[in-house]
Short mmCIF file of C-alpha atoms and ligand atoms in Angstrom, two decimals:
data_model
loop_
_atom_site.label_atom_id
_atom_site.label_comp_id
_atom_site.label_asym_id
_atom_site.label_seq_id
_atom_site.Cartn_x
_atom_site.Cartn_y
_atom_site.Cartn_z
CA UNK A 1 33.08 76.60 150.30
CA UNK A 2 33.86 80.11 148.97
CA UNK A 3 33.75 82.23 145.82
CA UNK A 4 35.61 85.49 145.34
CA UNK A 5 35.39 87.66 142.21
CA UNK A 6 37.16 90.91 141.45
CA UNK A 7 38.23 91.53 145.02
CA UNK A 8 40.40 94.59 145.53
CA UNK A 9 42.16 95.81 148.64
CA UNK A 10 45.44 97.78 148.57
CA UNK A 11 47.24 94.69 149.93
CA UNK A 12 45.34 91.95 148.08
CA UNK A 13 43.84 91.44 144.62
CA UNK A 14 41.91 88.39 143.46
CA UNK A 15 40.25 88.13 140.07
CA UNK A 16 38.43 84.86 140.37
CA UNK A 17 38.87 82.11 142.98
CA UNK A 18 36.52 79.44 144.26
CA UNK A 19 37.18 76.53 146.54
CA UNK A 20 34.86 73.59 146.97
CA UNK A 21 34.23 71.58 150.13
CA UNK A 22 36.87 68.93 151.01
CA UNK A 23 39.46 70.23 148.57
CA UNK A 24 43.14 70.91 149.13
CA UNK A 25 45.00 73.97 147.92
CA UNK A 26 48.54 75.28 148.21
CA UNK A 27 49.16 78.99 147.86
CA UNK A 28 52.81 79.81 147.29
CA UNK A 29 54.14 83.19 148.25
CA UNK A 30 57.42 84.78 149.23
CA UNK A 31 57.86 86.54 152.58
CA UNK A 32 56.72 89.92 151.28
CA UNK A 33 53.99 88.60 148.96
CA UNK A 34 51.03 89.33 151.23
CA UNK A 35 50.08 85.69 151.75
CA UNK A 36 49.01 86.44 155.34
CA UNK A 37 46.36 88.77 153.85
CA UNK A 38 44.59 85.72 152.41
CA UNK A 39 43.94 84.43 155.91
CA UNK A 40 42.78 87.90 156.98
CA UNK A 41 40.41 88.11 154.02
CA UNK A 42 38.85 84.71 154.70
CA UNK A 43 38.34 85.42 158.41
CA UNK A 44 36.66 88.72 157.56
CA UNK A 45 39.46 90.96 158.86
CA UNK A 46 40.28 92.55 155.50
CA UNK A 47 37.34 94.51 154.16
CA UNK A 48 37.66 95.08 150.40
CA UNK A 49 37.77 98.52 148.81
CA UNK A 50 35.73 97.03 145.96
CA UNK A 51 34.44 93.54 145.21
CA UNK A 52 32.03 91.87 142.81
CA UNK A 53 31.36 88.59 144.65
CA UNK A 54 32.44 87.71 148.17
CA UNK A 55 30.77 84.53 149.26
CA UNK A 56 32.68 83.35 152.34
CA UNK A 57 31.99 80.66 154.95
CA UNK A 58 31.09 81.67 158.50
CA UNK A 59 34.32 82.84 160.16
CA UNK A 60 33.59 80.42 163.06
CA UNK A 61 34.10 77.55 160.61
CA UNK A 62 37.62 78.71 159.70
CA UNK A 63 40.83 78.12 161.64
CA UNK A 64 44.13 79.83 160.91
CA UNK A 65 47.25 78.06 162.11
CA UNK A 66 50.18 80.37 161.58
CA UNK A 67 53.21 81.80 163.35
CA UNK A 68 51.25 85.01 163.70
CA UNK A 69 48.41 83.20 165.51
CA UNK A 70 50.89 81.34 167.72
CA UNK A 71 52.42 84.70 168.63
CA UNK A 72 48.99 86.10 169.58
CA UNK A 73 48.28 83.16 171.86
CA UNK A 74 51.70 83.47 173.46
CA UNK A 75 51.13 87.18 174.15
CA UNK A 76 47.73 86.39 175.63
CA UNK A 77 49.35 83.76 177.87
CA UNK A 78 51.92 86.30 179.05
CA UNK A 79 49.11 88.71 179.95
CA UNK A 80 47.40 86.00 181.97
CA UNK A 81 50.67 85.37 183.74
CA UNK A 82 51.04 89.08 184.56
CA UNK A 83 47.60 89.15 186.19
CA UNK A 84 47.99 85.85 188.04
CA UNK A 85 48.31 85.48 191.77
CA UNK A 86 52.09 85.27 192.03
CA UNK A 87 51.95 82.83 194.94
CA UNK A 88 50.16 80.32 192.85
CA UNK A 89 52.17 78.15 190.53
CA UNK A 90 50.44 78.53 187.23
CA UNK A 91 51.35 77.42 183.75
CA UNK A 92 48.65 79.50 182.05
CA UNK A 93 46.13 77.78 179.80
CA UNK A 94 46.59 74.02 179.80
CA UNK A 95 46.86 72.00 176.61
CA UNK A 96 43.59 70.18 177.42
CA UNK A 97 41.79 73.55 177.68
CA UNK A 98 42.50 74.23 174.00
CA UNK A 99 40.59 71.07 173.05
CA UNK A 100 36.83 70.41 173.24
CA UNK A 101 36.11 68.80 176.66
CA UNK A 102 34.18 65.90 175.10
CA UNK A 103 37.03 65.03 172.70
CA UNK A 104 39.85 64.48 175.18
CA UNK A 105 39.92 60.77 174.37
CA UNK A 106 40.01 61.25 170.62
CA UNK A 107 42.68 58.98 169.07
CA UNK A 108 44.06 61.92 167.06
CA UNK A 109 45.53 63.34 170.30
CA UNK A 110 47.73 60.28 170.72
CA UNK A 111 48.46 60.18 167.02
CA UNK A 112 50.13 63.62 167.15
CA UNK A 113 51.89 62.77 170.43
CA UNK A 114 50.12 65.28 172.67
CA UNK A 115 48.41 62.75 174.97
CA UNK A 116 51.13 63.04 177.61
CA UNK A 117 51.13 66.83 177.52
CA UNK A 118 47.41 67.44 178.14
CA UNK A 119 48.11 68.97 181.55
CA UNK A 120 51.13 71.03 180.49
CA UNK A 121 50.74 74.77 180.02
CA UNK A 122 50.83 76.23 176.49
CA UNK A 123 53.95 78.22 177.34
CA UNK A 124 55.77 75.03 178.28
CA UNK A 125 55.33 73.47 174.84
CA UNK A 126 58.16 73.32 172.35
CA UNK A 127 57.52 75.21 169.10
CA UNK A 128 56.62 72.02 167.24
CA UNK A 129 54.28 70.88 170.00
CA UNK A 130 52.55 74.28 169.93
CA UNK A 131 51.88 73.99 166.18
CA UNK A 132 50.50 70.49 166.52
CA UNK A 133 48.17 71.62 169.31
CA UNK A 134 46.59 74.44 167.29
CA UNK A 135 46.02 72.15 164.37
CA UNK A 136 44.54 69.42 166.51
CA UNK A 137 42.26 71.92 168.28
CA UNK A 138 40.95 73.16 164.91
CA UNK A 139 40.26 69.61 163.69
CA UNK A 140 38.53 68.51 166.89
CA UNK A 141 36.44 71.68 166.93
CA UNK A 142 35.15 70.57 163.52
CA UNK A 143 36.35 73.61 161.55
CA UNK A 144 35.44 73.39 157.89
CA UNK A 145 38.40 75.27 156.43
CA UNK A 146 41.92 74.99 157.82
CA UNK A 147 44.41 77.61 156.69
CA UNK A 148 47.91 76.49 157.66
CA UNK A 149 50.98 78.63 157.11
CA UNK A 150 54.16 76.56 156.56
CA UNK A 151 52.69 73.68 158.62
CA UNK A 152 55.74 71.44 158.20
CA UNK A 153 58.15 74.04 159.57
CA UNK A 154 59.41 73.14 163.07
CA UNK A 155 58.15 69.54 162.83
CA UNK A 156 60.44 66.52 162.93
CA UNK A 157 60.39 63.92 160.14
CA UNK A 158 58.00 61.57 161.90
CA UNK A 159 55.66 64.44 162.81
CA UNK A 160 55.65 65.58 159.17
CA UNK A 161 54.59 62.09 158.15
CA UNK A 162 51.85 62.02 160.79
CA UNK A 163 50.72 65.50 159.81
CA UNK A 164 50.34 64.35 156.22
CA UNK A 165 48.18 61.45 157.38
CA UNK A 166 46.15 63.83 159.51
CA UNK A 167 45.56 66.17 156.59
CA UNK A 168 44.48 63.32 154.33
CA UNK A 169 42.14 62.15 157.08
CA UNK A 170 40.47 65.55 157.56
CA UNK A 171 39.90 66.02 153.85
CA UNK A 172 38.53 62.54 153.19
CA UNK A 173 36.76 61.69 156.45
CA UNK A 174 35.78 65.05 157.90
CA UNK A 175 34.78 66.88 154.76
CA UNK A 176 37.19 69.69 155.59
CA UNK A 177 38.96 71.95 153.09
CA UNK A 178 42.61 72.67 153.49
CA UNK A 179 44.66 75.64 152.38
CA UNK A 180 48.41 75.51 152.87
CA UNK A 181 50.27 78.82 152.62
CA UNK A 182 53.79 77.81 151.62
CA UNK A 183 57.08 79.50 150.85
CA UNK A 184 59.09 76.40 149.89
CA UNK A 185 58.34 74.13 146.93
CA UNK A 186 59.82 71.15 148.77
CA UNK A 187 56.98 71.40 151.33
CA UNK A 188 54.12 70.73 148.93
CA UNK A 189 52.53 67.36 149.71
CA UNK A 190 51.84 65.02 146.78
CA UNK A 191 48.15 64.77 147.75
CA UNK A 192 47.52 68.49 147.42
CA UNK A 193 45.28 69.08 144.41
CA UNK A 194 45.35 72.74 143.41
CA UNK A 195 48.01 75.42 143.26
CA UNK A 196 47.80 79.21 143.40
CA UNK A 197 50.54 81.80 143.77
CA UNK A 198 50.58 85.24 145.29
CA UNK A 199 53.01 87.95 144.25
CA UNK A 200 52.95 91.58 145.42
CA UNK A 201 49.48 90.94 146.81
CA UNK A 202 48.08 89.60 143.54
CA UNK A 203 46.71 86.08 143.66
CA UNK A 204 46.77 83.90 140.53
CA UNK A 205 45.14 80.51 140.32
CA UNK A 206 47.50 78.14 138.50
CA UNK A 207 45.68 74.80 138.38
CA UNK A 208 46.23 71.14 139.20
CA UNK A 209 49.46 70.34 141.01
CA UNK A 210 50.38 67.33 138.88
CA UNK A 211 50.42 69.08 135.59
CA UNK A 212 53.43 70.15 133.57
CA UNK A 213 52.20 73.69 132.98
CA UNK A 214 51.69 74.17 136.74
CA UNK A 215 55.21 72.98 137.48
CA UNK A 216 56.57 75.29 134.79
CA UNK A 217 54.70 78.28 136.24
CA UNK A 218 56.00 77.44 139.70
CA UNK A 219 59.56 77.21 138.44
CA UNK A 220 59.16 80.60 136.81
CA UNK A 221 57.69 81.99 140.04
CA UNK A 222 60.63 80.85 142.16
CA UNK A 223 63.26 81.52 139.57
CA UNK A 224 65.11 84.66 140.56
CA UNK A 225 68.29 85.87 138.98
CA UNK A 226 69.23 87.35 142.33
CA UNK A 227 72.07 84.98 143.01
CA UNK A 228 74.70 87.60 143.66
CA UNK A 229 77.60 86.58 145.90
CA UNK A 230 77.37 87.68 149.52
CA UNK A 231 80.52 89.01 151.12
CA UNK A 232 81.06 88.84 154.85
CA UNK A 233 81.82 92.16 156.55
CA UNK A 234 85.38 92.77 157.70
CA UNK A 235 84.36 92.34 161.34
CA UNK A 236 83.73 88.63 160.80
CA UNK A 237 87.16 87.99 159.36
CA UNK A 238 89.27 89.69 162.02
CA UNK A 239 91.65 87.41 163.88
CA UNK A 240 90.78 87.03 167.53
CA UNK A 241 92.68 85.68 170.45
CA UNK A 242 90.62 83.10 172.35
CA UNK A 243 92.57 81.74 175.30
CA UNK A 244 90.45 78.68 176.18
CA UNK A 245 90.22 75.21 174.68
CA UNK A 246 86.44 75.12 174.61
CA UNK A 247 83.75 77.67 173.87
CA UNK A 248 81.58 75.64 176.18
CA UNK A 249 81.62 72.32 177.91
CA UNK A 250 78.69 70.58 179.59
CA UNK A 251 79.50 67.60 181.79
CA UNK A 252 76.80 65.11 182.72
CA UNK A 253 74.17 67.73 181.87
CA UNK A 254 70.59 67.32 183.03
CA UNK A 255 67.39 69.37 182.88
CA UNK A 256 64.36 68.25 184.84
CA UNK A 257 60.96 69.76 185.36
CA UNK A 258 58.58 68.61 188.09
CA UNK A 259 57.62 65.29 186.57
CA UNK A 260 59.70 65.29 183.44
CA UNK A 261 63.36 64.71 182.68
CA UNK A 262 64.15 66.46 179.40
CA UNK A 263 67.67 64.97 179.26
CA UNK A 264 70.33 63.68 181.63
CA UNK A 265 73.90 62.44 181.42
CA UNK A 266 74.59 64.74 178.48
CA UNK A 267 78.26 65.46 177.71
CA UNK A 268 78.88 68.07 175.05
CA UNK A 269 81.76 70.33 174.27
CA UNK A 270 82.40 72.72 171.42
CA UNK A 271 85.82 74.09 170.50
CA UNK A 272 86.37 77.24 168.44
CA UNK A 273 85.39 76.62 164.79
CA UNK A 274 83.84 73.27 165.66
CA UNK A 275 80.57 74.02 163.90
CA UNK A 276 77.93 71.86 165.49
CA UNK A 277 74.60 70.56 164.25
CA UNK A 278 71.94 69.55 166.77
CA UNK A 279 68.99 67.43 165.67
CA UNK A 280 66.29 65.44 167.44
CA UNK A 281 62.57 64.87 167.57
CA UNK A 282 60.14 67.54 168.68
CA UNK A 283 60.40 67.86 172.44
CA UNK A 284 63.75 66.02 172.67
CA UNK A 285 65.36 69.02 174.37
CA UNK A 286 67.25 70.87 171.63
CA UNK A 287 66.01 74.31 172.64
CA UNK A 288 66.40 73.42 176.30
CA UNK A 289 70.06 72.63 175.69
CA UNK A 290 70.55 75.95 173.91
CA UNK A 291 68.70 77.74 176.73
CA UNK A 292 71.11 76.18 179.18
CA UNK A 293 73.99 77.70 177.24
CA UNK A 294 72.40 81.14 176.80
CA UNK A 295 71.34 81.22 180.45
CA UNK A 296 67.61 81.38 179.62
CA UNK A 297 67.19 78.09 181.46
CA UNK A 298 68.06 78.78 185.11
CA UNK A 299 69.15 75.16 185.58
CA UNK A 300 72.44 76.26 184.00
CA UNK A 301 73.54 77.04 187.58
CA UNK A 302 72.91 73.52 188.83
CA UNK A 303 74.83 71.99 185.90
CA UNK A 304 78.55 71.56 185.37
CA UNK A 305 78.72 74.07 182.53
CA UNK A 306 81.73 76.12 181.50
CA UNK A 307 81.15 78.90 178.98
CA UNK A 308 83.95 81.03 177.49
CA UNK A 309 86.19 79.91 180.34
CA UNK A 310 83.67 80.84 183.09
CA UNK A 311 82.19 78.09 185.21
CA UNK A 312 78.48 79.00 185.35
CA UNK A 313 77.42 80.05 188.83
CA UNK A 314 80.86 81.34 189.83
CA UNK A 315 79.91 85.03 189.85
CA UNK A 316 80.34 85.71 186.12
CA UNK A 317 78.21 88.44 184.55
CA UNK A 318 75.57 87.33 182.08
CA UNK A 319 76.26 90.44 179.96
CA UNK A 320 79.91 89.50 179.71
CA UNK A 321 78.85 86.09 178.41
CA UNK A 322 76.15 87.44 176.13
CA UNK A 323 78.61 89.81 174.49
CA UNK A 324 80.21 86.73 172.91
CA UNK A 325 76.97 85.20 171.69
CA UNK A 326 74.61 85.95 168.80
CA UNK A 327 71.29 84.25 169.44
CA UNK A 328 68.30 83.52 167.19
CA UNK A 329 65.65 81.21 168.60
CA UNK A 330 61.87 80.86 168.28
CA UNK A 331 61.78 81.98 171.92
CA UNK A 332 63.62 85.24 171.12
CA UNK A 333 61.20 85.87 168.26
CA UNK A 334 58.27 85.34 170.64
CA UNK A 335 59.79 87.71 173.17
CA UNK A 336 60.78 90.44 170.74
CA UNK A 337 57.62 92.46 171.20
CA UNK A 338 59.13 95.95 171.56
CA UNK A 339 57.89 97.88 168.61
CA UNK A 340 60.89 99.81 167.26
CA UNK A 341 61.90 100.31 163.65
CA UNK A 342 63.59 97.53 161.73
CA UNK A 343 66.90 99.41 161.90
CA UNK A 344 66.67 99.76 165.69
CA UNK A 345 65.95 96.04 166.05
CA UNK A 346 69.12 95.19 164.14
CA UNK A 347 71.15 97.71 166.17
CA UNK A 348 69.82 96.28 169.44
CA UNK A 349 71.94 93.20 168.69
CA UNK A 350 75.04 95.23 169.48
CA UNK A 351 73.80 95.63 173.07
CA UNK A 352 72.02 92.28 173.51
CA UNK A 353 68.84 94.12 174.41
CA UNK A 354 65.24 93.63 173.33
CA UNK A 355 64.59 97.16 172.10
CA UNK A 356 67.22 99.84 171.56
CA UNK A 357 67.96 102.02 174.60
CA UNK A 358 71.40 103.38 173.72
CA UNK A 359 72.66 106.11 171.47
CA UNK A 360 74.36 104.51 168.50
CA UNK A 361 77.31 105.74 166.46
CA UNK A 362 77.01 106.52 162.76
CA UNK A 363 79.32 103.70 161.77
CA UNK A 364 77.05 101.24 163.62
CA UNK A 365 74.00 102.38 161.63
CA UNK A 366 76.03 102.08 158.42
CA UNK A 367 76.97 98.57 159.43
CA UNK A 368 73.35 97.65 160.26
CA UNK A 369 72.23 98.99 156.88
CA UNK A 370 74.84 96.89 155.10
CA UNK A 371 73.43 93.82 156.80
CA UNK A 372 69.85 94.79 155.91
CA UNK A 373 70.92 95.11 152.30
CA UNK A 374 72.41 91.62 152.34
CA UNK A 375 68.99 90.19 153.25
CA UNK A 376 67.03 92.47 150.94
CA UNK A 377 65.42 94.59 153.65
CA UNK A 378 67.31 97.86 153.13
CA UNK A 379 64.21 99.62 151.75
CA UNK A 380 62.29 98.85 154.93
CA UNK A 381 64.63 100.14 157.64
CA UNK A 382 62.02 102.60 158.94
CA UNK A 383 59.19 100.06 158.96
CA UNK A 384 57.91 99.05 162.38
CA UNK A 385 59.06 95.59 163.38
CA UNK A 386 55.61 94.26 164.21
CA UNK A 387 54.20 95.44 160.91
CA UNK A 388 56.61 93.22 158.99
CA UNK A 389 55.66 89.70 157.95
CA UNK A 390 56.82 86.86 160.20
CA UNK A 391 59.53 85.91 157.69
CA UNK A 392 60.81 89.49 157.45
CA UNK A 393 60.90 89.72 161.26
CA UNK A 394 62.90 86.50 161.30
CA UNK A 395 65.40 87.91 158.79
CA UNK A 396 65.75 91.01 160.98
CA UNK A 397 66.47 88.88 164.05
CA UNK A 398 69.07 86.91 162.12
CA UNK A 399 71.01 90.02 161.12
CA UNK A 400 70.55 91.34 164.69
CA UNK A 401 72.55 88.30 165.83
CA UNK A 402 75.15 88.63 163.08
CA UNK A 403 75.84 92.35 163.45
CA UNK A 404 78.40 91.97 166.23
CA UNK A 405 80.21 89.02 164.60
CA UNK A 406 80.11 87.04 167.85
CA UNK A 407 82.36 84.17 168.88
CA UNK A 408 79.41 81.80 169.15
CA UNK A 409 76.28 81.91 167.00
CA UNK A 410 73.37 80.01 168.52
CA UNK A 411 70.87 79.41 165.75
CA UNK A 412 67.72 77.46 166.60
CA UNK A 413 65.45 76.73 163.61
CA UNK A 414 66.32 80.13 162.18
CA UNK A 415 64.83 79.50 158.74
CA UNK A 416 61.35 78.90 160.23
CA UNK A 417 58.87 80.94 158.20
CA UNK A 418 61.38 81.92 155.49
CA UNK A 419 60.50 81.39 151.85
CA UNK A 420 62.85 79.26 149.76
CA UNK A 421 64.68 82.24 148.33
CA UNK A 422 65.40 83.79 151.74
CA UNK A 423 66.23 80.41 153.24
CA UNK A 424 68.92 79.79 150.66
CA UNK A 425 70.23 83.29 151.10
CA UNK A 426 70.58 82.72 154.86
CA UNK A 427 72.18 79.29 154.35
CA UNK A 428 74.66 80.91 152.00
CA UNK A 429 75.61 83.41 154.73
CA UNK A 430 75.92 80.58 157.26
CA UNK A 431 78.24 78.65 154.94
CA UNK A 432 80.39 81.76 154.45
CA UNK A 433 80.62 82.27 158.21
CA UNK A 434 81.68 78.64 158.66
CA UNK A 435 84.32 78.94 155.99
CA UNK A 436 85.72 82.44 156.34
CA UNK A 437 85.18 83.71 159.87
CA UNK A 438 86.29 83.27 163.45
CA UNK A 439 82.71 82.56 164.63
CA UNK A 440 81.49 79.11 165.60
CA UNK A 441 77.99 77.98 164.75
CA UNK A 442 75.59 75.91 166.83
CA UNK A 443 72.70 75.05 164.54
CA UNK A 444 69.38 73.33 165.21
CA UNK A 445 67.19 72.25 162.33
CA UNK A 446 64.61 69.69 161.24
CA UNK A 447 65.10 70.29 157.53
CA UNK A 448 67.01 67.63 155.62
CA UNK A 449 68.50 70.12 153.16
CA UNK A 450 69.98 72.14 156.04
CA UNK A 451 72.13 69.24 157.30
CA UNK A 452 75.18 70.79 155.65
CA UNK A 453 78.31 68.68 155.34
CA UNK A 454 80.35 71.63 156.62
CA UNK A 455 79.34 70.85 160.23
CA UNK A 456 82.17 69.12 162.03
CA UNK A 457 80.07 67.74 164.89
CA UNK A 458 76.54 66.32 164.95
CA UNK A 459 74.69 65.95 168.25
CA UNK A 460 71.54 63.87 168.13
CA UNK A 461 69.19 64.32 171.10
N1 ATP B 501 59.19 75.06 181.86
C1 ATP B 501 58.88 73.82 181.46
N2 ATP B 501 58.18 72.99 182.26
C2 ATP B 501 57.89 71.72 181.87
N3 ATP B 501 58.23 71.20 180.67
C3 ATP B 501 58.93 71.97 179.85
C4 ATP B 501 59.28 73.32 180.17
N4 ATP B 501 59.98 73.84 179.14
C5 ATP B 501 60.06 72.85 178.19
N5 ATP B 501 59.41 71.76 178.62
C6 ATP B 501 59.27 70.49 177.89
O1 ATP B 501 60.58 70.01 177.63
C7 ATP B 501 60.58 69.30 176.39
C8 ATP B 501 61.75 69.78 175.55
O2 ATP B 501 61.41 71.05 175.00
P1 ATP B 501 62.34 71.75 173.91
O3 ATP B 501 61.68 73.04 173.55
O4 ATP B 501 63.72 71.79 174.41
O5 ATP B 501 62.23 70.70 172.71
P2 ATP B 501 62.85 70.78 171.26
O6 ATP B 501 63.68 69.56 171.05
O7 ATP B 501 63.51 72.09 171.05
O8 ATP B 501 61.52 70.67 170.40
P3 ATP B 501 61.09 71.31 168.97
O9 ATP B 501 61.83 70.53 167.92
O10 ATP B 501 59.63 71.06 168.90
O11 ATP B 501 61.43 72.78 169.00
C9 ATP B 501 59.21 69.53 175.74
O12 ATP B 501 58.42 68.36 175.87
C10 ATP B 501 58.60 70.66 176.52
O13 ATP B 501 57.20 70.50 176.62
#
């Protein structure tokens, strides 16, 4: 399949690595390890400074399924939208258009649950549905090497099971090789044969997964002594007067699109400090519910929804509402395409803007820097946001939401794309906020180890 010897590029070094046809590999790397460079190398986008052997498959035979690729497609879809005839209702590229025309009856489509969405637009898909589509497209196009970054992130339990079956099928029946780029040890499937790690851009082949030495090397790789306590800033601990019983209350809530009811008859209320967990299958409407609360979903006006004491649609200002909310969602990450510095992205959270358009005070920059330090990004404050890895961008958006210590924190799959070290660091901050602050958390996740027992309400959609 490929052989690489003594490859050197400033962002990637590989001494000796070969992969045979129909083999499965996991490459573990942290968020700043350079694991995305592996995909760039294999697709021919990372020309080496020096190399001894570089025997790669045809780039047309390789598919990369990553958050980065999903972002590119999304941006392309937005461009199409901008050039569309505005009178025409258009959902951009349809799901079926991503798949080979002669494979639209392939049983794999039903297996991953996309059969009913073939005529939906890509932009209408939930994040999990979008991931499944790219993977399915690659398989049906007969790609010979699939490179999947954190493929189990954003998938529900059943979809993870199906994805595992799908992977086993492509390796055994379709003679395809699989490379999983992972940041969490708990994501490695038992069937995966070989393990490699990447650290500071240097790739090391470790060996067979089910081998004691491999497990020992992995433990060493993930073992960091960086377990220092994280203290919440003063702002989070200040007492605040909140005059209403509920932060929000939705009565008989419903969201419907042309021929689809996402949910109906939904009654939900959240009181201050009633930390709430929301779970449900892919496409069950978790993000839609959050969008109703944040106002991203315009059907908030046709619902009986009261937010911070304002009945939605009664002339309240969205900025007044937003001032009380800190929001991190996959949608926000997709939309955050303004290319400022990391520091400016964090500061933009104080103004609820995408991009920073206001003069900031010194104390605000000091505060933003303190937050960057808490997530280990203080050395990168001048880096451009879109030059950071997906996981680093996600960390930046998390601290952007935290910086104003809002009344309500709306956190939708926030640990998507984070390596296990950063994920635990963020969960530690979340636990501190639950315990020691005046903020209330609304938290969506698919991960079992994020179903913390500190949530006082669990909504299952
Ligand atoms: N504008 C739209 N038009 C039509 N259907 C839509 C639109 N927006 C979302 N949907 C559909 O509504 C359903 C719910 O989507 P939502 O993103 O809320 O799911 P979710 O529970 O957050 O899923 P996931 O766990 O995959 O993130 C999905 O099937 C999605 O395809």
